């Protein structure tokens, strides 16, 4: 109302800014509109009244500023709350007022956390997708075991149907969240046989193909902010297209600018971590542990082991330290560089940070490919088709072994 000072049609008065008894035409930056409002109805019909009795200008309405405020608030606040704020205050009204205040405070707190706290927002997004899956799973088990008392075969059939339906939904949730969820999904798609139902393992396998890469502008900004240097000061050239993109980082081929006279430019690999990974890491792993406890409490030790395995991953300075330590150890045993070559960390000018890792570029077969070839060779020697089939058989046997109690007298592993 304060934004729309009324200018009435010259039906009862020719003076501008004077209201009529039935409504008025209000002009503002939003255009001309016709209002049939109580304030327009009560606007004075004489030019002298428009100024107000207290010397105010009446804001063109002939209504006091205090009256403006009161009527504006009456439009914004529901009548129910206005009535609660009016005396007398009985017990029932006080209880309702406390409840309304708690709801309002909770709404404000939730909105603030969701807007400004990325970890809280991440948790809400996770459980918005995971919550319905957990509820359906728990209801299915409760109905089958308590209410309907279905046979074991019928229960397994229903659980299998649930898994086949929920597995794609779980993968969609992982892809939408990204980050460590994709990383652990990739791990479980590789070693998950015997730990996860086959329906989930099959659904997670496409995650091994990687995730879409970030564009060059984002990557260059991360490097410059993390190192405090401009890209041209660090590199002679930098390939905008990554050679690989994973769940928490991606790698680019580049040529390192010489740091002293006579030094030749060197080809390197630059590994760049996405900035939100470390910020959301703790919330993501905590969510996964709670989900494991709800779905498969027998695998809680696996969830804790995954946390321990990945807890230092967001810090690339630790990865650089591990590369140097591994190189020294393998050189002491005569393995490096005769059998294995570990890339050297390039940090002559302090360009390696928590989010950026620079290593020398090496040609040859990757260690993961060499391990896969050796595992396939061993599997075929044991009569299996490949390493995946051997892993599945061994994992299943191990699980059966420990379910029987493990240790001596339980039949042994083989």
PDB file of C-alpha atoms in Angstrom, residues 27-270:
ATOM      1  CA  UNK A  27      -0.046   4.645 -10.078  1.00  0.00           C
ATOM      2  CA  UNK A  28       3.450   3.387  -9.335  1.00  0.00           C
ATOM      3  CA  UNK A  29       6.531   2.033 -11.054  1.00  0.00           C
ATOM      4  CA  UNK A  30       4.504  -1.093 -11.686  1.00  0.00           C
ATOM      5  CA  UNK A  31       1.909   0.715 -13.775  1.00  0.00           C
ATOM      6  CA  UNK A  32      -1.644   1.825 -13.161  1.00  0.00           C
ATOM      7  CA  UNK A  33      -3.882  -0.493 -11.169  1.00  0.00           C
ATOM      8  CA  UNK A  34      -7.331  -0.225  -9.626  1.00  0.00           C
ATOM      9  CA  UNK A  35      -7.596  -1.040  -5.940  1.00  0.00           C
ATOM     10  CA  UNK A  36     -10.736  -1.841  -3.963  1.00  0.00           C
ATOM     11  CA  UNK A  37      -9.191  -1.756  -0.581  1.00  0.00           C
ATOM     12  CA  UNK A  38     -10.170  -0.718   2.875  1.00  0.00           C
ATOM     13  CA  UNK A  39      -7.448   1.954   2.944  1.00  0.00           C
ATOM     14  CA  UNK A  40      -8.687   3.480  -0.311  1.00  0.00           C
ATOM     15  CA  UNK A  41     -12.201   3.416   1.060  1.00  0.00           C
ATOM     16  CA  UNK A  42     -11.175   5.260   4.177  1.00  0.00           C
ATOM     17  CA  UNK A  43      -8.988   7.841   2.444  1.00  0.00           C
ATOM     18  CA  UNK A  44     -10.227  11.393   3.168  1.00  0.00           C
ATOM     19  CA  UNK A  45     -12.234  13.246   0.603  1.00  0.00           C
ATOM     20  CA  UNK A  46     -10.918  16.743   1.349  1.00  0.00           C
ATOM     21  CA  UNK A  47      -7.498  18.100   0.372  1.00  0.00           C
ATOM     22  CA  UNK A  48      -6.892  19.511   3.817  1.00  0.00           C
ATOM     23  CA  UNK A  49      -7.282  16.142   5.529  1.00  0.00           C
ATOM     24  CA  UNK A  50      -4.610  14.581   3.325  1.00  0.00           C
ATOM     25  CA  UNK A  51      -1.854  16.278   5.267  1.00  0.00           C
ATOM     26  CA  UNK A  52      -2.821  14.565   8.502  1.00  0.00           C
ATOM     27  CA  UNK A  53      -3.531  16.111  11.841  1.00  0.00           C
ATOM     28  CA  UNK A  54       0.031  15.611  13.080  1.00  0.00           C
ATOM     29  CA  UNK A  55       1.665  17.598  10.303  1.00  0.00           C
ATOM     30  CA  UNK A  56       2.672  14.595   8.221  1.00  0.00           C
ATOM     31  CA  UNK A  57       2.081  14.581   4.502  1.00  0.00           C
ATOM     32  CA  UNK A  58      -0.079  11.455   4.732  1.00  0.00           C
ATOM     33  CA  UNK A  59       1.984   9.889   1.915  1.00  0.00           C
ATOM     34  CA  UNK A  60      -0.657  10.981  -0.535  1.00  0.00           C
ATOM     35  CA  UNK A  61      -3.312   8.865   1.160  1.00  0.00           C
ATOM     36  CA  UNK A  62      -4.511  10.953   4.052  1.00  0.00           C
ATOM     37  CA  UNK A  63      -3.516   8.002   6.306  1.00  0.00           C
ATOM     38  CA  UNK A  64      -0.936   8.401   9.073  1.00  0.00           C
ATOM     39  CA  UNK A  65       2.396   6.531   8.660  1.00  0.00           C
ATOM     40  CA  UNK A  66       1.686   4.533  11.812  1.00  0.00           C
ATOM     41  CA  UNK A  67      -1.645   3.502  10.371  1.00  0.00           C
ATOM     42  CA  UNK A  68       0.138   2.513   7.158  1.00  0.00           C
ATOM     43  CA  UNK A  69       2.495   0.254   9.073  1.00  0.00           C
ATOM     44  CA  UNK A  70      -0.263  -1.339  11.119  1.00  0.00           C
ATOM     45  CA  UNK A  71      -2.395  -2.101   8.100  1.00  0.00           C
ATOM     46  CA  UNK A  72       0.610  -3.391   6.105  1.00  0.00           C
ATOM     47  CA  UNK A  73       1.505  -5.800   8.893  1.00  0.00           C
ATOM     48  CA  UNK A  74      -2.102  -6.923   9.157  1.00  0.00           C
ATOM     49  CA  UNK A  75      -1.931  -7.982   5.511  1.00  0.00           C
ATOM     50  CA  UNK A  76       1.376  -9.876   5.886  1.00  0.00           C
ATOM     51  CA  UNK A  77       0.685 -11.708   9.171  1.00  0.00           C
ATOM     52  CA  UNK A  78      -2.094 -14.317   9.262  1.00  0.00           C
ATOM     53  CA  UNK A  79      -5.073 -13.347  11.446  1.00  0.00           C
ATOM     54  CA  UNK A  80      -4.487 -16.464  13.564  1.00  0.00           C
ATOM     55  CA  UNK A  81      -1.072 -15.190  14.706  1.00  0.00           C
ATOM     56  CA  UNK A  82      -2.377 -11.669  15.203  1.00  0.00           C
ATOM     57  CA  UNK A  83      -5.079 -13.004  17.487  1.00  0.00           C
ATOM     58  CA  UNK A  84      -2.499 -14.971  19.482  1.00  0.00           C
ATOM     59  CA  UNK A  85      -0.514 -11.794  20.094  1.00  0.00           C
ATOM     60  CA  UNK A  86      -3.556  -9.937  21.465  1.00  0.00           C
ATOM     61  CA  UNK A  87      -4.351 -10.032  25.192  1.00  0.00           C
ATOM     62  CA  UNK A  88      -5.726 -11.618  27.284  1.00  0.00           C
ATOM     63  CA  UNK A  89      -3.192 -14.476  27.426  1.00  0.00           C
ATOM     64  CA  UNK A  90      -4.757 -17.654  28.704  1.00  0.00           C
ATOM     65  CA  UNK A  91      -2.969 -20.995  29.127  1.00  0.00           C
ATOM     66  CA  UNK A  92      -4.176 -22.305  25.785  1.00  0.00           C
ATOM     67  CA  UNK A  93      -3.071 -19.159  23.960  1.00  0.00           C
ATOM     68  CA  UNK A  94       0.357 -19.236  25.631  1.00  0.00           C
ATOM     69  CA  UNK A  95       0.878 -22.884  24.596  1.00  0.00           C
ATOM     70  CA  UNK A  96      -0.157 -22.109  21.033  1.00  0.00           C
ATOM     71  CA  UNK A  97       2.104 -19.054  20.998  1.00  0.00           C
ATOM     72  CA  UNK A  98       5.078 -21.133  22.185  1.00  0.00           C
ATOM     73  CA  UNK A  99       4.382 -23.798  19.538  1.00  0.00           C
ATOM     74  CA  UNK A 100       4.073 -21.176  16.801  1.00  0.00           C
ATOM     75  CA  UNK A 101       7.317 -19.520  17.959  1.00  0.00           C
ATOM     76  CA  UNK A 102       9.150 -22.869  17.917  1.00  0.00           C
ATOM     77  CA  UNK A 103       7.903 -23.647  14.422  1.00  0.00           C
ATOM     78  CA  UNK A 104       8.929 -20.212  13.194  1.00  0.00           C
ATOM     79  CA  UNK A 105      12.374 -20.453  14.826  1.00  0.00           C
ATOM     80  CA  UNK A 106      12.908 -23.963  13.418  1.00  0.00           C
ATOM     81  CA  UNK A 107      11.937 -22.801   9.946  1.00  0.00           C
ATOM     82  CA  UNK A 108      14.312 -19.844  10.118  1.00  0.00           C
ATOM     83  CA  UNK A 109      17.145 -22.055  11.450  1.00  0.00           C
ATOM     84  CA  UNK A 110      16.616 -24.758   8.826  1.00  0.00           C
ATOM     85  CA  UNK A 111      16.462 -22.208   5.998  1.00  0.00           C
ATOM     86  CA  UNK A 112      19.615 -20.473   7.223  1.00  0.00           C
ATOM     87  CA  UNK A 113      21.576 -23.709   7.561  1.00  0.00           C
ATOM     88  CA  UNK A 114      20.405 -24.984   4.196  1.00  0.00           C
ATOM     89  CA  UNK A 115      21.367 -21.699   2.544  1.00  0.00           C
ATOM     90  CA  UNK A 116      24.732 -21.025   4.163  1.00  0.00           C
ATOM     91  CA  UNK A 117      26.087 -24.406   5.410  1.00  0.00           C
ATOM     92  CA  UNK A 118      27.109 -26.670   2.532  1.00  0.00           C
ATOM     93  CA  UNK A 119      27.574 -29.728   4.726  1.00  0.00           C
ATOM     94  CA  UNK A 120      24.037 -29.422   6.115  1.00  0.00           C
ATOM     95  CA  UNK A 121      22.617 -28.849   2.630  1.00  0.00           C
ATOM     96  CA  UNK A 122      24.519 -31.907   1.397  1.00  0.00           C
ATOM     97  CA  UNK A 123      23.072 -34.043   4.200  1.00  0.00           C
ATOM     98  CA  UNK A 124      19.530 -32.894   3.391  1.00  0.00           C
ATOM     99  CA  UNK A 125      20.039 -33.698  -0.303  1.00  0.00           C
ATOM    100  CA  UNK A 126      21.418 -37.140   0.553  1.00  0.00           C
ATOM    101  CA  UNK A 127      18.543 -38.139   2.840  1.00  0.00           C
ATOM    102  CA  UNK A 128      15.936 -36.635   0.542  1.00  0.00           C
ATOM    103  CA  UNK A 129      16.951 -39.333  -1.928  1.00  0.00           C
ATOM    104  CA  UNK A 130      18.011 -42.081   0.494  1.00  0.00           C
ATOM    105  CA  UNK A 131      15.192 -41.656   3.011  1.00  0.00           C
ATOM    106  CA  UNK A 132      12.408 -43.135   0.838  1.00  0.00           C
ATOM    107  CA  UNK A 133      14.629 -46.133   0.002  1.00  0.00           C
ATOM    108  CA  UNK A 134      15.295 -46.806   3.692  1.00  0.00           C
ATOM    109  CA  UNK A 135      11.618 -46.452   4.641  1.00  0.00           C
ATOM    110  CA  UNK A 136      10.457 -48.843   1.894  1.00  0.00           C
ATOM    111  CA  UNK A 137      13.132 -51.367   2.888  1.00  0.00           C
ATOM    112  CA  UNK A 138      12.217 -51.277   6.585  1.00  0.00           C
ATOM    113  CA  UNK A 139       8.481 -51.514   5.842  1.00  0.00           C
ATOM    114  CA  UNK A 140       9.068 -54.470   3.536  1.00  0.00           C
ATOM    115  CA  UNK A 141      11.009 -56.342   6.219  1.00  0.00           C
ATOM    116  CA  UNK A 142       8.488 -55.468   8.933  1.00  0.00           C
ATOM    117  CA  UNK A 143       5.480 -56.588   6.898  1.00  0.00           C
ATOM    118  CA  UNK A 144       7.118 -59.794   5.701  1.00  0.00           C
ATOM    119  CA  UNK A 145       8.492 -60.878   9.088  1.00  0.00           C
ATOM    120  CA  UNK A 146       5.903 -59.511  11.538  1.00  0.00           C
ATOM    121  CA  UNK A 147       2.526 -58.886   9.924  1.00  0.00           C
ATOM    122  CA  UNK A 148       2.224 -61.233   6.963  1.00  0.00           C
ATOM    123  CA  UNK A 149       4.800 -63.801   8.188  1.00  0.00           C
ATOM    124  CA  UNK A 150       5.788 -64.813   4.676  1.00  0.00           C
ATOM    125  CA  UNK A 151       7.900 -67.857   3.892  1.00  0.00           C
ATOM    126  CA  UNK A 152      11.628 -67.491   3.356  1.00  0.00           C
ATOM    127  CA  UNK A 153      11.275 -67.954  -0.407  1.00  0.00           C
ATOM    128  CA  UNK A 154       8.537 -65.316  -0.655  1.00  0.00           C
ATOM    129  CA  UNK A 155      10.589 -62.919   1.455  1.00  0.00           C
ATOM    130  CA  UNK A 156      13.632 -63.374  -0.790  1.00  0.00           C
ATOM    131  CA  UNK A 157      11.498 -62.819  -3.879  1.00  0.00           C
ATOM    132  CA  UNK A 158      10.176 -59.529  -2.498  1.00  0.00           C
ATOM    133  CA  UNK A 159      13.625 -58.369  -1.374  1.00  0.00           C
ATOM    134  CA  UNK A 160      15.050 -59.181  -4.818  1.00  0.00           C
ATOM    135  CA  UNK A 161      12.266 -57.182  -6.492  1.00  0.00           C
ATOM    136  CA  UNK A 162      12.966 -54.268  -4.153  1.00  0.00           C
ATOM    137  CA  UNK A 163      16.689 -54.370  -4.951  1.00  0.00           C
ATOM    138  CA  UNK A 164      16.112 -54.447  -8.697  1.00  0.00           C
ATOM    139  CA  UNK A 165      13.885 -51.376  -8.428  1.00  0.00           C
ATOM    140  CA  UNK A 166      15.988 -49.417  -5.930  1.00  0.00           C
ATOM    141  CA  UNK A 167      19.445 -50.091  -7.458  1.00  0.00           C
ATOM    142  CA  UNK A 168      19.013 -47.683 -10.423  1.00  0.00           C
ATOM    143  CA  UNK A 169      17.532 -45.078  -8.067  1.00  0.00           C
ATOM    144  CA  UNK A 170      20.588 -45.408  -5.832  1.00  0.00           C
ATOM    145  CA  UNK A 171      22.949 -44.918  -8.777  1.00  0.00           C
ATOM    146  CA  UNK A 172      21.006 -41.834  -9.906  1.00  0.00           C
ATOM    147  CA  UNK A 173      21.360 -40.397  -6.393  1.00  0.00           C
ATOM    148  CA  UNK A 174      25.118 -41.086  -6.392  1.00  0.00           C
ATOM    149  CA  UNK A 175      25.563 -39.379  -9.758  1.00  0.00           C
ATOM    150  CA  UNK A 176      23.534 -36.345  -8.687  1.00  0.00           C
ATOM    151  CA  UNK A 177      25.624 -35.911  -5.523  1.00  0.00           C
ATOM    152  CA  UNK A 178      28.997 -36.717  -7.093  1.00  0.00           C
ATOM    153  CA  UNK A 179      32.193 -36.440  -5.055  1.00  0.00           C
ATOM    154  CA  UNK A 180      33.087 -39.181  -2.613  1.00  0.00           C
ATOM    155  CA  UNK A 181      29.797 -40.984  -3.285  1.00  0.00           C
ATOM    156  CA  UNK A 182      30.942 -41.734  -6.827  1.00  0.00           C
ATOM    157  CA  UNK A 183      34.377 -42.711  -5.533  1.00  0.00           C
ATOM    158  CA  UNK A 184      33.012 -45.268  -3.072  1.00  0.00           C
ATOM    159  CA  UNK A 185      30.460 -46.452  -5.623  1.00  0.00           C
ATOM    160  CA  UNK A 186      33.338 -47.193  -7.991  1.00  0.00           C
ATOM    161  CA  UNK A 187      35.184 -49.080  -5.245  1.00  0.00           C
ATOM    162  CA  UNK A 188      32.140 -51.157  -4.335  1.00  0.00           C
ATOM    163  CA  UNK A 189      31.448 -51.966  -7.981  1.00  0.00           C
ATOM    164  CA  UNK A 190      34.922 -53.547  -8.075  1.00  0.00           C
ATOM    165  CA  UNK A 191      35.188 -55.309  -4.700  1.00  0.00           C
ATOM    166  CA  UNK A 192      31.518 -55.461  -3.792  1.00  0.00           C
ATOM    167  CA  UNK A 193      30.846 -59.085  -4.684  1.00  0.00           C
ATOM    168  CA  UNK A 194      29.875 -60.827  -1.463  1.00  0.00           C
ATOM    169  CA  UNK A 195      29.521 -57.517   0.388  1.00  0.00           C
ATOM    170  CA  UNK A 196      26.641 -56.063  -1.618  1.00  0.00           C
ATOM    171  CA  UNK A 197      23.768 -57.859  -3.349  1.00  0.00           C
ATOM    172  CA  UNK A 198      24.468 -58.578  -7.022  1.00  0.00           C
ATOM    173  CA  UNK A 199      21.715 -56.162  -8.109  1.00  0.00           C
ATOM    174  CA  UNK A 200      23.609 -53.232  -6.605  1.00  0.00           C
ATOM    175  CA  UNK A 201      27.021 -54.351  -7.859  1.00  0.00           C
ATOM    176  CA  UNK A 202      25.708 -54.583 -11.443  1.00  0.00           C
ATOM    177  CA  UNK A 203      24.020 -51.174 -11.180  1.00  0.00           C
ATOM    178  CA  UNK A 204      27.226 -49.552  -9.854  1.00  0.00           C
ATOM    179  CA  UNK A 205      29.519 -50.862 -12.620  1.00  0.00           C
ATOM    180  CA  UNK A 206      28.813 -48.015 -15.089  1.00  0.00           C
ATOM    181  CA  UNK A 207      30.427 -45.678 -12.535  1.00  0.00           C
ATOM    182  CA  UNK A 208      33.786 -47.196 -13.513  1.00  0.00           C
ATOM    183  CA  UNK A 209      33.567 -45.327 -16.817  1.00  0.00           C
ATOM    184  CA  UNK A 210      34.254 -42.087 -14.944  1.00  0.00           C
ATOM    185  CA  UNK A 211      32.335 -38.845 -14.595  1.00  0.00           C
ATOM    186  CA  UNK A 212      32.044 -35.738 -16.798  1.00  0.00           C
ATOM    187  CA  UNK A 213      35.053 -33.445 -16.543  1.00  0.00           C
ATOM    188  CA  UNK A 214      34.967 -29.837 -15.335  1.00  0.00           C
ATOM    189  CA  UNK A 215      35.692 -27.138 -17.902  1.00  0.00           C
ATOM    190  CA  UNK A 216      39.062 -25.418 -18.233  1.00  0.00           C
ATOM    191  CA  UNK A 217      37.904 -22.130 -16.712  1.00  0.00           C
ATOM    192  CA  UNK A 218      37.031 -23.845 -13.442  1.00  0.00           C
ATOM    193  CA  UNK A 219      40.279 -25.814 -13.377  1.00  0.00           C
ATOM    194  CA  UNK A 220      42.494 -22.803 -14.082  1.00  0.00           C
ATOM    195  CA  UNK A 221      40.694 -20.819 -11.385  1.00  0.00           C
ATOM    196  CA  UNK A 222      41.298 -23.597  -8.828  1.00  0.00           C
ATOM    197  CA  UNK A 223      45.011 -23.728  -9.716  1.00  0.00           C
ATOM    198  CA  UNK A 224      45.494 -19.968  -9.526  1.00  0.00           C
ATOM    199  CA  UNK A 225      43.600 -19.598  -6.245  1.00  0.00           C
ATOM    200  CA  UNK A 226      45.361 -22.569  -4.655  1.00  0.00           C
ATOM    201  CA  UNK A 227      48.923 -21.680  -5.722  1.00  0.00           C
ATOM    202  CA  UNK A 228      48.654 -17.896  -5.742  1.00  0.00           C
ATOM    203  CA  UNK A 229      50.253 -17.838  -9.207  1.00  0.00           C
ATOM    204  CA  UNK A 230      48.984 -17.160 -12.720  1.00  0.00           C
ATOM    205  CA  UNK A 231      48.753 -20.061 -15.156  1.00  0.00           C
ATOM    206  CA  UNK A 232      51.239 -18.432 -17.582  1.00  0.00           C
ATOM    207  CA  UNK A 233      53.762 -18.080 -14.748  1.00  0.00           C
ATOM    208  CA  UNK A 234      53.631 -21.812 -14.022  1.00  0.00           C
ATOM    209  CA  UNK A 235      53.157 -23.517 -17.386  1.00  0.00           C
ATOM    210  CA  UNK A 236      54.469 -23.079 -20.910  1.00  0.00           C
ATOM    211  CA  UNK A 237      51.401 -24.988 -22.118  1.00  0.00           C
ATOM    212  CA  UNK A 238      48.391 -26.618 -20.481  1.00  0.00           C
ATOM    213  CA  UNK A 239      46.044 -29.050 -22.258  1.00  0.00           C
ATOM    214  CA  UNK A 240      42.503 -27.883 -21.653  1.00  0.00           C
ATOM    215  CA  UNK A 241      41.107 -31.383 -22.241  1.00  0.00           C
ATOM    216  CA  UNK A 242      41.896 -33.688 -19.291  1.00  0.00           C
ATOM    217  CA  UNK A 243      43.474 -37.092 -19.807  1.00  0.00           C
ATOM    218  CA  UNK A 244      41.194 -38.427 -17.080  1.00  0.00           C
ATOM    219  CA  UNK A 245      38.381 -37.283 -14.794  1.00  0.00           C
ATOM    220  CA  UNK A 246      37.415 -38.988 -11.546  1.00  0.00           C
ATOM    221  CA  UNK A 247      34.989 -38.345  -8.731  1.00  0.00           C
ATOM    222  CA  UNK A 248      37.105 -35.917  -6.723  1.00  0.00           C
ATOM    223  CA  UNK A 249      39.704 -34.656  -9.220  1.00  0.00           C
ATOM    224  CA  UNK A 250      40.863 -34.641 -12.824  1.00  0.00           C
ATOM    225  CA  UNK A 251      44.295 -34.760 -14.466  1.00  0.00           C
ATOM    226  CA  UNK A 252      45.715 -32.594 -17.256  1.00  0.00           C
ATOM    227  CA  UNK A 253      48.884 -32.856 -19.296  1.00  0.00           C
ATOM    228  CA  UNK A 254      51.030 -29.708 -19.224  1.00  0.00           C
ATOM    229  CA  UNK A 255      54.549 -28.370 -19.769  1.00  0.00           C
ATOM    230  CA  UNK A 256      56.192 -26.885 -16.717  1.00  0.00           C
ATOM    231  CA  UNK A 257      57.958 -23.548 -17.155  1.00  0.00           C
ATOM    232  CA  UNK A 258      61.710 -23.701 -16.268  1.00  0.00           C
ATOM    233  CA  UNK A 259      62.611 -22.204 -12.907  1.00  0.00           C
ATOM    234  CA  UNK A 260      66.271 -21.440 -13.712  1.00  0.00           C
ATOM    235  CA  UNK A 261      68.429 -20.579 -16.702  1.00  0.00           C
ATOM    236  CA  UNK A 262      69.453 -23.471 -18.916  1.00  0.00           C
ATOM    237  CA  UNK A 263      66.682 -25.742 -17.649  1.00  0.00           C
ATOM    238  CA  UNK A 264      64.500 -27.311 -20.326  1.00  0.00           C
ATOM    239  CA  UNK A 265      60.683 -27.273 -20.060  1.00  0.00           C
ATOM    240  CA  UNK A 266      59.356 -30.532 -18.585  1.00  0.00           C
ATOM    241  CA  UNK A 267      56.187 -32.454 -19.372  1.00  0.00           C
ATOM    242  CA  UNK A 268      54.105 -33.020 -16.274  1.00  0.00           C
ATOM    243  CA  UNK A 269      50.721 -34.262 -15.123  1.00  0.00           C
ATOM    244  CA  UNK A 270      48.670 -31.793 -13.097  1.00  0.00           C
TER     245      UNK A 270
END
